[in-house]
Amino acid sequence: MMSSAIASVFRGTIIHSLELETVQILHNAALGVSHLGSIVFVRPDVDTDDKFNLIQQEYGFESNKVVNLGNKFLIPGFIDTHAHAPQYHNAGTGTDLPLLKWLEKYTFPVESKFRDLSFAKNVYTKVVDRMLKNGTTTCCYYATIHLDASLLLADIVTERGQRGFIGKVCMDRHSPDHYVETTEDSIRNTRQFVEQLQARGNPLVQPIVTPRFAPSCTDSLMHDLGKLARERNTLVQSHISENLDEVQWVKSLYPNLNSYAEVYKHFDLLTNKTIMAHCVHLSDQELDLFKQQEASIAHCPQSNFTLGSGALDVRKVLSKNIKIGLGSDVSGGYSASLLSAVRDTTKCSNAVLFGDRTHKTLGYEAAFYLATVGGSKVVCMEDKLGNFVEGKYFDAQVIDPYVQGGPFDVFADDTPKDIFQKFIFLGDDRNVNSVYVNGKKVI
Ligand code: GUN
Ligand code: ZN
């Protein structure tokens, strides 16, 4: 008999999103994964062995390829659209200042330490492991200005088997003397970073062009980074309109441009491959510009609450059909778990309601959609990631709600939806039994 194209088959409950407000729960499902890591079939209601045997005959896989989920369930891996890997060192500390003072006092000092590769290796190994343990299968990482340490982060992400977009941070002005680049170094090292990472040929780990934010980059650097991203066909990530002082600062730096969003557009850095973090204080005109440019938003509610930045009106963003996903923004956000961002997305929507009683709040179902399908759109991989649709890559977490010593209790009359909701609000990495990226078990 010809050997089967199927590498593994999962049998049990599968939970994912196909649309914003609805979580789909497939009972007695069977899901087959190919040797290349993509989903070959998804069948609901395979509630008898006879029905399962028919699928087995159709695809010709051996019984030892079958993973019985039992009372665990499968959900898609989380997609963290915004995280600072070096800042993981500080996660859970330095929560007392607004953005610009926070950058000066805590963030630039720790990032400057990543010129030391052994310091970098320790922190980067720990952050990638922490992300994976918490079910983040794809992450958009900012590294630091250092070429070697940024490549090291890419190597660790590769070695651990995570999917990632890795950015060498660019900053050539308004930065402390101990943590700044010349314009020439910034563009040369970024070009090298992009070319070397692309040459490594791992399709799971890609470079992303990363101007820190407009105040940190000269016009000349911004212009060259826009050109580089176009030439090398990479994604772009940066920050915009997180904090009112920052918005005022950009206004004073660019009196002749209409808005903060126009600044990035001016340098060809606001495109359909751009991920902008925060976006809390964008005007309606700027949101329209995002829509026109097909740029996307990384919503980072935990960071926005912790640094006192503001509450993004996600419902308005969605009503304008702008791509949006969730970001941990470690360490503006203190938790590397995207579950925290999911919870804070619901709370942020409630905060918008406090100021506008007509606001239609977002529930946990919509927040879960943003952490999975929303993120897949943000990284321009909606045809490959985000849920369990045939042809997509199998990036998944097996969740065990009954784990010994776990963070919540399940009672006899809890429905599957109740159990899923308990995991969303109370779950943590103790419930993450295993994690798969591109069909390969990484946890
Ligand atoms: N704006 C510019 N740099 C940063 C950063 O590191 N974190 C956050 N939250 N905002 C920024
Ligand atoms: Zn950030």
PDB file of C-alpha atoms in Angstrom, residues 83-333:
ATOM      1  CA  ALA A  83       5.772  42.112  21.284  1.00  0.00           C
ATOM      2  CA  HIS A  84       9.207  43.403  22.312  1.00  0.00           C
ATOM      3  CA  ALA A  85      11.394  40.353  23.022  1.00  0.00           C
ATOM      4  CA  PRO A  86      14.140  42.218  24.966  1.00  0.00           C
ATOM      5  CA  GLN A  87      11.584  43.945  27.185  1.00  0.00           C
ATOM      6  CA  TYR A  88      10.551  40.529  28.532  1.00  0.00           C
ATOM      7  CA  HIS A  89      13.410  41.083  30.974  1.00  0.00           C
ATOM      8  CA  ASN A  90      11.301  43.876  32.541  1.00  0.00           C
ATOM      9  CA  ALA A  91       7.869  42.232  32.277  1.00  0.00           C
ATOM     10  CA  GLY A  92       5.922  42.825  35.479  1.00  0.00           C
ATOM     11  CA  THR A  93       8.046  45.810  36.548  1.00  0.00           C
ATOM     12  CA  GLY A  94       8.162  49.519  35.655  1.00  0.00           C
ATOM     13  CA  THR A  95       4.413  50.005  35.463  1.00  0.00           C
ATOM     14  CA  ASP A  96       4.367  53.487  37.011  1.00  0.00           C
ATOM     15  CA  LEU A  97       5.096  55.880  34.130  1.00  0.00           C
ATOM     16  CA  PRO A  98       3.491  57.118  30.898  1.00  0.00           C
ATOM     17  CA  LEU A  99       5.034  56.136  27.558  1.00  0.00           C
ATOM     18  CA  LEU A 100       7.789  58.696  26.928  1.00  0.00           C
ATOM     19  CA  LYS A 101       9.126  58.659  30.518  1.00  0.00           C
ATOM     20  CA  TRP A 102       8.753  54.856  30.599  1.00  0.00           C
ATOM     21  CA  LEU A 103      10.889  54.530  27.465  1.00  0.00           C
ATOM     22  CA  GLU A 104      13.650  56.713  28.974  1.00  0.00           C
ATOM     23  CA  LYS A 105      13.675  55.199  32.445  1.00  0.00           C
ATOM     24  CA  TYR A 106      13.124  51.481  31.837  1.00  0.00           C
ATOM     25  CA  THR A 107      13.019  50.491  28.196  1.00  0.00           C
ATOM     26  CA  PHE A 108      16.031  52.065  26.497  1.00  0.00           C
ATOM     27  CA  PRO A 109      18.362  51.030  29.370  1.00  0.00           C
ATOM     28  CA  VAL A 110      17.356  47.350  29.180  1.00  0.00           C
ATOM     29  CA  GLU A 111      17.406  47.249  25.361  1.00  0.00           C
ATOM     30  CA  SER A 112      20.933  48.705  25.300  1.00  0.00           C
ATOM     31  CA  LYS A 113      22.139  45.654  27.257  1.00  0.00           C
ATOM     32  CA  PHE A 114      21.454  43.431  24.235  1.00  0.00           C
ATOM     33  CA  ARG A 115      24.797  44.390  22.731  1.00  0.00           C
ATOM     34  CA  ASP A 116      25.971  41.577  25.036  1.00  0.00           C
ATOM     35  CA  LEU A 117      25.072  38.328  23.239  1.00  0.00           C
ATOM     36  CA  SER A 118      25.097  36.138  26.342  1.00  0.00           C
ATOM     37  CA  PHE A 119      22.638  38.510  28.058  1.00  0.00           C
ATOM     38  CA  ALA A 120      20.547  38.430  24.874  1.00  0.00           C
ATOM     39  CA  LYS A 121      20.609  34.646  24.618  1.00  0.00           C
ATOM     40  CA  ASN A 122      19.290  34.189  28.148  1.00  0.00           C
ATOM     41  CA  VAL A 123      16.372  36.622  27.788  1.00  0.00           C
ATOM     42  CA  TYR A 124      15.478  35.615  24.221  1.00  0.00           C
ATOM     43  CA  THR A 125      15.398  31.896  25.039  1.00  0.00           C
ATOM     44  CA  LYS A 126      13.118  32.558  27.988  1.00  0.00           C
ATOM     45  CA  VAL A 127      10.692  34.821  26.130  1.00  0.00           C
ATOM     46  CA  VAL A 128      10.289  32.455  23.171  1.00  0.00           C
ATOM     47  CA  ASP A 129       9.725  29.502  25.513  1.00  0.00           C
ATOM     48  CA  ARG A 130       7.220  31.515  27.546  1.00  0.00           C
ATOM     49  CA  MET A 131       5.305  32.530  24.407  1.00  0.00           C
ATOM     50  CA  LEU A 132       5.159  28.960  23.097  1.00  0.00           C
ATOM     51  CA  LYS A 133       4.092  27.489  26.456  1.00  0.00           C
ATOM     52  CA  ASN A 134       1.197  29.943  26.388  1.00  0.00           C
ATOM     53  CA  GLY A 135       0.105  28.856  22.928  1.00  0.00           C
ATOM     54  CA  THR A 136       1.504  31.726  20.855  1.00  0.00           C
ATOM     55  CA  THR A 137       2.439  29.979  17.626  1.00  0.00           C
ATOM     56  CA  THR A 138       3.127  33.169  15.630  1.00  0.00           C
ATOM     57  CA  CYS A 139       4.712  36.315  17.036  1.00  0.00           C
ATOM     58  CA  CYS A 140       5.718  39.687  15.571  1.00  0.00           C
ATOM     59  CA  TYR A 141       8.832  40.493  17.554  1.00  0.00           C
ATOM     60  CA  TYR A 142      10.795  43.701  17.935  1.00  0.00           C
ATOM     61  CA  ALA A 143      14.418  42.956  18.879  1.00  0.00           C
ATOM     62  CA  THR A 144      16.867  45.841  19.505  1.00  0.00           C
ATOM     63  CA  ILE A 145      19.174  47.973  17.339  1.00  0.00           C
ATOM     64  CA  HIS A 146      21.884  45.278  17.485  1.00  0.00           C
ATOM     65  CA  LEU A 147      22.367  43.213  14.321  1.00  0.00           C
ATOM     66  CA  ASP A 148      23.958  40.149  15.968  1.00  0.00           C
ATOM     67  CA  ALA A 149      21.451  39.915  18.797  1.00  0.00           C
ATOM     68  CA  SER A 150      18.534  40.358  16.387  1.00  0.00           C
ATOM     69  CA  LEU A 151      19.822  37.455  14.265  1.00  0.00           C
ATOM     70  CA  LEU A 152      20.238  35.459  17.480  1.00  0.00           C
ATOM     71  CA  LEU A 153      16.551  36.010  18.292  1.00  0.00           C
ATOM     72  CA  ALA A 154      15.672  34.722  14.818  1.00  0.00           C
ATOM     73  CA  ASP A 155      17.855  31.632  15.429  1.00  0.00           C
ATOM     74  CA  ILE A 156      16.162  30.903  18.760  1.00  0.00           C
ATOM     75  CA  VAL A 157      12.672  31.285  17.238  1.00  0.00           C
ATOM     76  CA  THR A 158      13.773  28.918  14.442  1.00  0.00           C
ATOM     77  CA  GLU A 159      15.304  26.409  16.823  1.00  0.00           C
ATOM     78  CA  ARG A 160      12.223  26.347  19.059  1.00  0.00           C
ATOM     79  CA  GLY A 161       9.951  25.925  16.002  1.00  0.00           C
ATOM     80  CA  GLN A 162       7.822  29.045  16.443  1.00  0.00           C
ATOM     81  CA  ARG A 163       6.535  31.051  13.493  1.00  0.00           C
ATOM     82  CA  GLY A 164       7.809  34.610  13.718  1.00  0.00           C
ATOM     83  CA  PHE A 165       8.410  37.974  12.148  1.00  0.00           C
ATOM     84  CA  ILE A 166      11.597  39.438  13.584  1.00  0.00           C
ATOM     85  CA  GLY A 167      12.537  43.112  13.426  1.00  0.00           C
ATOM     86  CA  LYS A 168      15.867  44.768  14.061  1.00  0.00           C
ATOM     87  CA  VAL A 169      14.768  48.034  15.663  1.00  0.00           C
ATOM     88  CA  CYS A 170      15.827  51.255  13.896  1.00  0.00           C
ATOM     89  CA  MET A 171      16.408  54.530  15.780  1.00  0.00           C
ATOM     90  CA  ASP A 172      18.833  57.277  14.748  1.00  0.00           C
ATOM     91  CA  ARG A 173      17.556  60.335  16.670  1.00  0.00           C
ATOM     92  CA  HIS A 174      15.904  61.498  19.921  1.00  0.00           C
ATOM     93  CA  SER A 175      17.444  58.513  21.697  1.00  0.00           C
ATOM     94  CA  PRO A 176      19.947  58.288  24.547  1.00  0.00           C
ATOM     95  CA  ASP A 177      23.661  58.356  23.687  1.00  0.00           C
ATOM     96  CA  HIS A 178      24.081  54.799  24.912  1.00  0.00           C
ATOM     97  CA  TYR A 179      21.303  53.483  22.686  1.00  0.00           C
ATOM     98  CA  VAL A 180      21.239  55.065  19.235  1.00  0.00           C
ATOM     99  CA  GLU A 181      22.571  54.339  15.730  1.00  0.00           C
ATOM    100  CA  THR A 182      23.913  56.536  12.974  1.00  0.00           C
ATOM    101  CA  THR A 183      21.619  56.718   9.956  1.00  0.00           C
ATOM    102  CA  GLU A 184      24.192  54.833   7.879  1.00  0.00           C
ATOM    103  CA  ASP A 185      24.601  52.014  10.425  1.00  0.00           C
ATOM    104  CA  SER A 186      20.867  51.696  10.868  1.00  0.00           C
ATOM    105  CA  ILE A 187      20.098  51.228   7.189  1.00  0.00           C
ATOM    106  CA  ARG A 188      23.189  49.093   6.459  1.00  0.00           C
ATOM    107  CA  ASN A 189      22.574  46.755   9.393  1.00  0.00           C
ATOM    108  CA  THR A 190      18.860  46.517   8.627  1.00  0.00           C
ATOM    109  CA  ARG A 191      19.587  45.606   5.023  1.00  0.00           C
ATOM    110  CA  GLN A 192      22.067  42.961   6.200  1.00  0.00           C
ATOM    111  CA  PHE A 193      19.578  41.654   8.732  1.00  0.00           C
ATOM    112  CA  VAL A 194      16.826  41.309   6.124  1.00  0.00           C
ATOM    113  CA  GLU A 195      19.118  39.723   3.533  1.00  0.00           C
ATOM    114  CA  GLN A 196      20.737  37.279   5.963  1.00  0.00           C
ATOM    115  CA  LEU A 197      17.433  36.169   7.447  1.00  0.00           C
ATOM    116  CA  GLN A 198      15.846  35.727   4.022  1.00  0.00           C
ATOM    117  CA  ALA A 199      18.916  33.747   2.915  1.00  0.00           C
ATOM    118  CA  ARG A 200      18.462  31.324   5.818  1.00  0.00           C
ATOM    119  CA  GLY A 201      15.436  30.100   3.928  1.00  0.00           C
ATOM    120  CA  ASN A 202      13.182  29.151   6.862  1.00  0.00           C
ATOM    121  CA  PRO A 203       9.694  30.002   5.624  1.00  0.00           C
ATOM    122  CA  LEU A 204       8.453  30.181   9.226  1.00  0.00           C
ATOM    123  CA  VAL A 205      10.807  32.969  10.321  1.00  0.00           C
ATOM    124  CA  GLN A 206      10.785  36.187   8.297  1.00  0.00           C
ATOM    125  CA  PRO A 207      12.348  39.630   8.730  1.00  0.00           C
ATOM    126  CA  ILE A 208      10.092  42.638   9.279  1.00  0.00           C
ATOM    127  CA  VAL A 209      11.297  46.215   8.741  1.00  0.00           C
ATOM    128  CA  THR A 210      10.993  48.041  12.078  1.00  0.00           C
ATOM    129  CA  PRO A 211      11.346  51.811  12.459  1.00  0.00           C
ATOM    130  CA  ARG A 212      10.730  52.193  16.227  1.00  0.00           C
ATOM    131  CA  PHE A 213       8.356  55.147  15.722  1.00  0.00           C
ATOM    132  CA  ALA A 214       8.486  58.436  13.820  1.00  0.00           C
ATOM    133  CA  PRO A 215      10.167  60.453  16.616  1.00  0.00           C
ATOM    134  CA  SER A 216      13.095  57.957  16.717  1.00  0.00           C
ATOM    135  CA  CYS A 217      13.887  58.008  12.991  1.00  0.00           C
ATOM    136  CA  THR A 218      15.214  60.763  10.715  1.00  0.00           C
ATOM    137  CA  ASP A 219      13.509  61.456   7.399  1.00  0.00           C
ATOM    138  CA  SER A 220      16.434  59.922   5.586  1.00  0.00           C
ATOM    139  CA  LEU A 221      16.194  56.668   7.572  1.00  0.00           C
ATOM    140  CA  MET A 222      12.401  56.487   7.205  1.00  0.00           C
ATOM    141  CA  HIS A 223      12.727  56.983   3.454  1.00  0.00           C
ATOM    142  CA  ASP A 224      15.370  54.240   3.100  1.00  0.00           C
ATOM    143  CA  LEU A 225      13.406  51.804   5.272  1.00  0.00           C
ATOM    144  CA  GLY A 226      10.290  52.283   3.138  1.00  0.00           C
ATOM    145  CA  LYS A 227      12.383  51.566   0.058  1.00  0.00           C
ATOM    146  CA  LEU A 228      14.027  48.500   1.617  1.00  0.00           C
ATOM    147  CA  ALA A 229      10.665  46.996   2.632  1.00  0.00           C
ATOM    148  CA  ARG A 230       9.395  47.410  -0.931  1.00  0.00           C
ATOM    149  CA  GLU A 231      12.555  45.985  -2.490  1.00  0.00           C
ATOM    150  CA  ARG A 232      12.701  42.933  -0.217  1.00  0.00           C
ATOM    151  CA  ASN A 233       8.902  42.503  -0.058  1.00  0.00           C
ATOM    152  CA  THR A 234       8.808  42.429   3.766  1.00  0.00           C
ATOM    153  CA  LEU A 235       6.189  43.415   6.291  1.00  0.00           C
ATOM    154  CA  VAL A 236       6.707  46.685   8.236  1.00  0.00           C
ATOM    155  CA  GLN A 237       5.921  47.296  11.910  1.00  0.00           C
ATOM    156  CA  SER A 238       5.951  50.434  14.023  1.00  0.00           C
ATOM    157  CA  HIS A 239       4.024  52.397  16.669  1.00  0.00           C
ATOM    158  CA  ILE A 240       1.477  55.165  16.144  1.00  0.00           C
ATOM    159  CA  SER A 241      -0.800  57.379  18.273  1.00  0.00           C
ATOM    160  CA  GLU A 242      -0.354  55.492  21.515  1.00  0.00           C
ATOM    161  CA  ASN A 243      -0.072  58.461  23.851  1.00  0.00           C
ATOM    162  CA  LEU A 244      -1.230  62.107  23.622  1.00  0.00           C
ATOM    163  CA  ASP A 245       2.233  63.568  24.384  1.00  0.00           C
ATOM    164  CA  GLU A 246       3.688  61.408  21.613  1.00  0.00           C
ATOM    165  CA  VAL A 247       0.996  62.646  19.188  1.00  0.00           C
ATOM    166  CA  GLN A 248       1.816  66.288  20.074  1.00  0.00           C
ATOM    167  CA  TRP A 249       5.520  65.597  19.619  1.00  0.00           C
ATOM    168  CA  VAL A 250       4.993  64.190  16.126  1.00  0.00           C
ATOM    169  CA  LYS A 251       2.817  67.191  15.247  1.00  0.00           C
ATOM    170  CA  SER A 252       5.678  69.503  16.234  1.00  0.00           C
ATOM    171  CA  LEU A 253       8.218  67.435  14.254  1.00  0.00           C
ATOM    172  CA  TYR A 254       6.087  67.435  11.085  1.00  0.00           C
ATOM    173  CA  PRO A 255       4.135  70.727  11.018  1.00  0.00           C
ATOM    174  CA  ASN A 256       3.718  70.446   7.246  1.00  0.00           C
ATOM    175  CA  LEU A 257       2.132  67.009   7.195  1.00  0.00           C
ATOM    176  CA  ASN A 258      -1.556  66.586   7.976  1.00  0.00           C
ATOM    177  CA  SER A 259      -1.370  63.838  10.553  1.00  0.00           C
ATOM    178  CA  TYR A 260       0.765  61.181  12.249  1.00  0.00           C
ATOM    179  CA  ALA A 261      -0.556  58.549   9.815  1.00  0.00           C
ATOM    180  CA  GLU A 262       0.419  60.832   6.905  1.00  0.00           C
ATOM    181  CA  VAL A 263       4.008  60.842   8.195  1.00  0.00           C
ATOM    182  CA  TYR A 264       4.343  57.085   7.676  1.00  0.00           C
ATOM    183  CA  LYS A 265       2.494  57.250   4.365  1.00  0.00           C
ATOM    184  CA  HIS A 266       4.848  60.013   3.197  1.00  0.00           C
ATOM    185  CA  PHE A 267       7.792  57.610   3.599  1.00  0.00           C
ATOM    186  CA  ASP A 268       5.965  54.650   2.002  1.00  0.00           C
ATOM    187  CA  LEU A 269       5.707  52.977   5.404  1.00  0.00           C
ATOM    188  CA  LEU A 270       1.893  52.776   5.548  1.00  0.00           C
ATOM    189  CA  THR A 271       1.043  49.994   3.118  1.00  0.00           C
ATOM    190  CA  ASN A 272      -0.980  46.769   2.985  1.00  0.00           C
ATOM    191  CA  LYS A 273       2.042  45.078   4.643  1.00  0.00           C
ATOM    192  CA  THR A 274       2.241  47.477   7.607  1.00  0.00           C
ATOM    193  CA  ILE A 275       1.345  46.598  11.215  1.00  0.00           C
ATOM    194  CA  MET A 276       0.886  49.668  13.425  1.00  0.00           C
ATOM    195  CA  ALA A 277       0.690  49.139  17.174  1.00  0.00           C
ATOM    196  CA  HIS A 278      -1.759  50.971  19.481  1.00  0.00           C
ATOM    197  CA  CYS A 279      -3.617  53.482  17.204  1.00  0.00           C
ATOM    198  CA  VAL A 280      -5.516  54.676  20.298  1.00  0.00           C
ATOM    199  CA  HIS A 281      -5.770  58.353  19.292  1.00  0.00           C
ATOM    200  CA  LEU A 282      -6.074  58.157  15.495  1.00  0.00           C
ATOM    201  CA  SER A 283      -8.634  60.561  14.005  1.00  0.00           C
ATOM    202  CA  ASP A 284     -11.430  59.307  11.764  1.00  0.00           C
ATOM    203  CA  GLN A 285      -9.482  60.661   8.774  1.00  0.00           C
ATOM    204  CA  GLU A 286      -6.417  58.684   9.836  1.00  0.00           C
ATOM    205  CA  LEU A 287      -8.507  55.530  10.214  1.00  0.00           C
ATOM    206  CA  ASP A 288      -9.845  56.139   6.713  1.00  0.00           C
ATOM    207  CA  LEU A 289      -6.245  56.421   5.519  1.00  0.00           C
ATOM    208  CA  PHE A 290      -5.489  53.054   7.168  1.00  0.00           C
ATOM    209  CA  LYS A 291      -8.421  51.576   5.274  1.00  0.00           C
ATOM    210  CA  GLN A 292      -7.344  53.150   2.000  1.00  0.00           C
ATOM    211  CA  GLN A 293      -3.771  51.871   2.438  1.00  0.00           C
ATOM    212  CA  GLU A 294      -4.996  48.484   3.760  1.00  0.00           C
ATOM    213  CA  ALA A 295      -2.659  48.896   6.742  1.00  0.00           C
ATOM    214  CA  SER A 296      -3.407  46.903   9.880  1.00  0.00           C
ATOM    215  CA  ILE A 297      -3.627  47.500  13.624  1.00  0.00           C
ATOM    216  CA  ALA A 298      -2.085  45.633  16.578  1.00  0.00           C
ATOM    217  CA  HIS A 299      -4.463  46.289  19.482  1.00  0.00           C
ATOM    218  CA  CYS A 300      -2.526  46.179  22.773  1.00  0.00           C
ATOM    219  CA  PRO A 301      -5.101  46.779  25.517  1.00  0.00           C
ATOM    220  CA  GLN A 302      -3.011  45.567  28.460  1.00  0.00           C
ATOM    221  CA  SER A 303      -0.207  47.957  27.557  1.00  0.00           C
ATOM    222  CA  ASN A 304      -2.670  50.786  26.931  1.00  0.00           C
ATOM    223  CA  PHE A 305      -4.180  50.318  30.390  1.00  0.00           C
ATOM    224  CA  THR A 306      -0.842  49.847  32.160  1.00  0.00           C
ATOM    225  CA  LEU A 307       0.901  52.877  30.635  1.00  0.00           C
ATOM    226  CA  GLY A 308      -2.341  54.886  30.873  1.00  0.00           C
ATOM    227  CA  SER A 309      -2.393  55.464  27.117  1.00  0.00           C
ATOM    228  CA  GLY A 310      -6.129  55.165  26.422  1.00  0.00           C
ATOM    229  CA  ALA A 311      -8.849  52.820  25.189  1.00  0.00           C
ATOM    230  CA  LEU A 312      -9.003  52.035  21.470  1.00  0.00           C
ATOM    231  CA  ASP A 313     -12.536  51.817  20.049  1.00  0.00           C
ATOM    232  CA  VAL A 314     -12.125  48.425  18.353  1.00  0.00           C
ATOM    233  CA  ARG A 315     -15.777  48.411  17.236  1.00  0.00           C
ATOM    234  CA  LYS A 316     -15.137  51.571  15.201  1.00  0.00           C
ATOM    235  CA  VAL A 317     -12.027  49.998  13.623  1.00  0.00           C
ATOM    236  CA  LEU A 318     -14.051  46.902  12.709  1.00  0.00           C
ATOM    237  CA  SER A 319     -16.914  48.985  11.320  1.00  0.00           C
ATOM    238  CA  LYS A 320     -14.409  50.604   8.949  1.00  0.00           C
ATOM    239  CA  ASN A 321     -13.239  47.150   7.863  1.00  0.00           C
ATOM    240  CA  ILE A 322      -9.634  47.760   8.932  1.00  0.00           C
ATOM    241  CA  LYS A 323      -7.525  44.669   9.685  1.00  0.00           C
ATOM    242  CA  ILE A 324      -6.935  44.276  13.436  1.00  0.00           C
ATOM    243  CA  GLY A 325      -5.344  41.670  15.708  1.00  0.00           C
ATOM    244  CA  LEU A 326      -4.095  41.548  19.297  1.00  0.00           C
ATOM    245  CA  GLY A 327      -0.662  42.264  20.731  1.00  0.00           C
ATOM    246  CA  SER A 328       0.803  41.560  24.151  1.00  0.00           C
ATOM    247  CA  ASP A 329       3.206  44.511  23.736  1.00  0.00           C
ATOM    248  CA  VAL A 330       5.546  42.928  26.252  1.00  0.00           C
ATOM    249  CA  SER A 331       6.587  44.783  28.405  1.00  0.00           C
ATOM    250  CA  GLY A 332       4.229  47.758  28.072  1.00  0.00           C
ATOM    251  CA  GLY A 333       1.851  44.863  28.646  1.00  0.00           C
TER     252      GLY A 333
END
